[in-house]
């Protein structure tokens, strides 16, 4: 093993903790060079412990221990042991207090875990295992304690000091310092601890809960951002009302605080009563944030709020159960966003994310179950599988139970497990107990990794007026898992007649039709259903609403796809048919291109697009989704060996061909959907902008000076960031004089706004023009760029390596070397972010031999560094391991 800490942790080794902590009193003294933390823990032996020795072992990393007392008696050096990761006290009583004093250095903390500085602020991030960088503790989620926190600091530099719960005391000290105390009445695991200190202002509001309690709502930001909190605040109030109406969940403290910070590893964190957010998910003003930023804020604010019940009141027993809180909370935030905006479009966006990223993860060397069996570094398991597939697994249970029983089941879950640290199994048991259903086979969705493939055969028998559907499922092998058992798959179907009407569905063994939409339940590897009483051959609408996270293989004809695209009564399936048709067209073109044939535009797709564009009454949001071609990575996933160049060439060619054939229509769409002032973020306005900007982007493929002018005019005149960014990203892909003018003007205007500059970095990193890598390297020296800021790393390095597929995979290997360079540098600053970047290359086996060799060499280079973190080690070593099935 190259890294000394690279030890694998297994679910099967879970043991209850030997000691419990009832109460924690923290005193945190913030000073210029260092911070002093005194912790007083009220500890007792766990009656459920299996230990024989009376030995207490606390977690602690990067701490300097100054003093230790047991029941207020100082312990001599012989009475305890300290090493790099723990503090052990071999002889402890059944019940005692342990007081430790440590010194930590938040100023030097660049990994953004534990207590760190972001600009002029102090803030914390404790999930998953950051609290052990603040003080010695039992850093595991099944140890729940009541926390009180006292913070002292300079009054002028840190006028605001926050922690979990309610403020119970504030006082001035000598030497210009002050002290604030907070008390959280709810027991919680330490990963939910938070504190913040700095010069912050807040926007305040008030929410009256369903039982009539008043909650003080506050969003804390740096003073220059106080005018960008309105949308976050209104999102929060909507989320609070929604959780009361949909789940009967009321907020439980008198105050709810959100703090926005610029340096943050992920999106946001649900710390009890004191959420800490990446400023990207709080700050918005029409001229600085796009529609999708607004939607992201609404979703993430809701997500963290919903965690108060699904995560905080009921938490995870251990980190293998992460999806207990994340899968469920993502499902809840998805449903909330559907209710706030367009349900059909939200479902499409979520499924697109799942297919593009989660299916890819499931088919690669990092594949793992929703409830993983093992990990080296838990931070590497905050994945699309745990979050997004986890949400699908909850969604399937909600659909299997139906709304009434699902609500009964979640009520039972909240009632049975409030205040506990539980497992995904406990969750499923609530679903079973409330519904009387047996979900034992369903549980395989938590333990088996990989994406099931569902092959469908259909046969219409005229004489019998019957229609037979045969389903065969199999799931490919994944690392460590072979020969999987069949899944319990809920499959929603309808059958359409030639006019697009839904037909009555009656299975052969049924006395009468049971309606037109059905949730079939598959449980065997090979299974058939026969529908009777059909006097014409129907067109099947399968897997409606994407009722299960599977790959459906149904050999639809082009005509069937075009029919479904126009007529299916399920908006998701209308979109899905359009994508299938476009994908088929593109893959045929790729084959032609590889065979050296001249490319020809398939009339089917043109017709389908033309029809869609001419439909005056079409839902514009859905239409925009339909008109988007599948991305290069999606197409690559369909090929035996990804042909980077062919895919890129063909997709660009098709965009150009469609634009030139549909020029007039696209121009009309552009003109008819002109921007309306003032800017509004209702779903209808969002859809108009989306469609108009999509039309513009197609038109920009034509390389006509007139259109360049049109685009630049939109860039200059728009009153909102959505239209500005749409124009700028089209220009960034176009070699025209307006390009540099726009980029320079944008930079000049927004140099002082970090979140807006992220967009400026990202459009350049994603440019299809040649020379982009050199440009990215140069931009790393820009004054607004910093490797210490994760948002900047994601905008420039992340976007280039993961979105600009053909530039990153350039055959000279320059993209791979660049990524490895960045991983090596970043790993010393922030291993979590370095590991996220390393992951981009994890599916290297999907490429041709030459690229494989180049990527392999870069993995070797990263692994040869002696001080590599376990975060990066885990990704790099697992990527190189023999894959069970990486296709
Ligand atoms: N629990 C957080 C959420 O999903 C995410 C989270 C996990 C996180 N680990 C983190 C956020 C580390 C920031 C840093 O809402
Ligand atoms: Zn979450």
mmCIF file of N, CA and C in Angstrom, residues 323 326-332 334 370 385-396:
data_model
loop_
_atom_site.group_PDB
_atom_site.id
_atom_site.type_symbol
_atom_site.label_atom_id
_atom_site.label_comp_id
_atom_site.label_asym_id
_atom_site.label_seq_id
_atom_site.Cartn_x
_atom_site.Cartn_y
_atom_site.Cartn_z
ATOM 1 N N UNK A 323 -27.267 6.912 2.385
ATOM 2 C CA UNK A 323 -28.430 7.139 1.523
ATOM 3 C C UNK A 323 -29.734 7.204 2.316
ATOM 4 N N UNK A 326 -29.614 10.893 2.534
ATOM 5 C CA UNK A 326 -29.415 11.612 1.271
ATOM 6 C C UNK A 326 -30.401 11.174 0.190
ATOM 7 N N UNK A 327 -30.596 9.872 0.014
ATOM 8 C CA UNK A 327 -31.548 9.417 -0.994
ATOM 9 C C UNK A 327 -32.940 9.949 -0.684
ATOM 10 N N UNK A 328 -33.330 9.831 0.564
ATOM 11 C CA UNK A 328 -34.665 10.290 0.966
ATOM 12 C C UNK A 328 -34.796 11.800 0.815
ATOM 13 N N UNK A 329 -33.764 12.521 1.197
ATOM 14 C CA UNK A 329 -33.862 13.993 1.133
ATOM 15 C C UNK A 329 -33.804 14.479 -0.312
ATOM 16 N N UNK A 330 -33.027 13.819 -1.159
ATOM 17 C CA UNK A 330 -33.039 14.190 -2.581
ATOM 18 C C UNK A 330 -34.423 13.919 -3.169
ATOM 19 N N UNK A 331 -35.000 12.769 -2.839
ATOM 20 C CA UNK A 331 -36.365 12.489 -3.324
ATOM 21 C C UNK A 331 -37.316 13.600 -2.886
ATOM 22 N N UNK A 332 -37.198 14.018 -1.632
ATOM 23 C CA UNK A 332 -38.084 15.072 -1.133
ATOM 24 C C UNK A 332 -37.824 16.399 -1.862
ATOM 25 N N UNK A 334 -36.624 16.787 -4.859
ATOM 26 C CA UNK A 334 -37.099 16.652 -6.248
ATOM 27 C C UNK A 334 -38.603 16.874 -6.327
ATOM 28 N N UNK A 370 -26.136 1.404 -3.455
ATOM 29 C CA UNK A 370 -26.694 2.562 -2.751
ATOM 30 C C UNK A 370 -26.269 2.519 -1.279
ATOM 31 N N UNK A 385 -24.567 7.769 -6.987
ATOM 32 C CA UNK A 385 -25.264 6.531 -6.643
ATOM 33 C C UNK A 385 -25.990 6.678 -5.305
ATOM 34 N N UNK A 386 -25.267 7.153 -4.286
ATOM 35 C CA UNK A 386 -25.880 7.307 -2.960
ATOM 36 C C UNK A 386 -26.996 8.363 -3.006
ATOM 37 N N UNK A 387 -26.767 9.458 -3.703
ATOM 38 C CA UNK A 387 -27.753 10.544 -3.743
ATOM 39 C C UNK A 387 -28.871 10.267 -4.757
ATOM 40 N N UNK A 388 -28.505 10.178 -6.030
ATOM 41 C CA UNK A 388 -29.538 10.154 -7.069
ATOM 42 C C UNK A 388 -30.165 8.771 -7.241
ATOM 43 N N UNK A 389 -29.335 7.735 -7.272
ATOM 44 C CA UNK A 389 -29.965 6.416 -7.353
ATOM 45 C C UNK A 389 -30.712 6.140 -6.050
ATOM 46 N N UNK A 390 -30.145 6.605 -4.927
ATOM 47 C CA UNK A 390 -30.834 6.471 -3.638
ATOM 48 C C UNK A 390 -32.211 7.117 -3.682
ATOM 49 N N UNK A 391 -32.322 8.262 -4.342
ATOM 50 C CA UNK A 391 -33.623 8.927 -4.461
ATOM 51 C C UNK A 391 -34.570 8.104 -5.331
ATOM 52 N N UNK A 392 -34.026 7.474 -6.382
ATOM 53 C CA UNK A 392 -34.869 6.632 -7.234
ATOM 54 C C UNK A 392 -35.414 5.442 -6.453
ATOM 55 N N UNK A 393 -34.585 4.922 -5.554
ATOM 56 C CA UNK A 393 -35.009 3.764 -4.770
ATOM 57 C C UNK A 393 -36.150 4.158 -3.816
ATOM 58 N N UNK A 394 -36.073 5.354 -3.267
ATOM 59 C CA UNK A 394 -37.188 5.849 -2.443
ATOM 60 C C UNK A 394 -38.415 6.095 -3.324
ATOM 61 N N UNK A 395 -38.191 6.683 -4.491
ATOM 62 C CA UNK A 395 -39.305 6.968 -5.414
ATOM 63 C C UNK A 395 -40.042 5.685 -5.803
ATOM 64 N N UNK A 396 -39.286 4.620 -6.061
ATOM 65 C CA UNK A 396 -39.952 3.358 -6.417
ATOM 66 C C UNK A 396 -40.831 2.871 -5.266
#
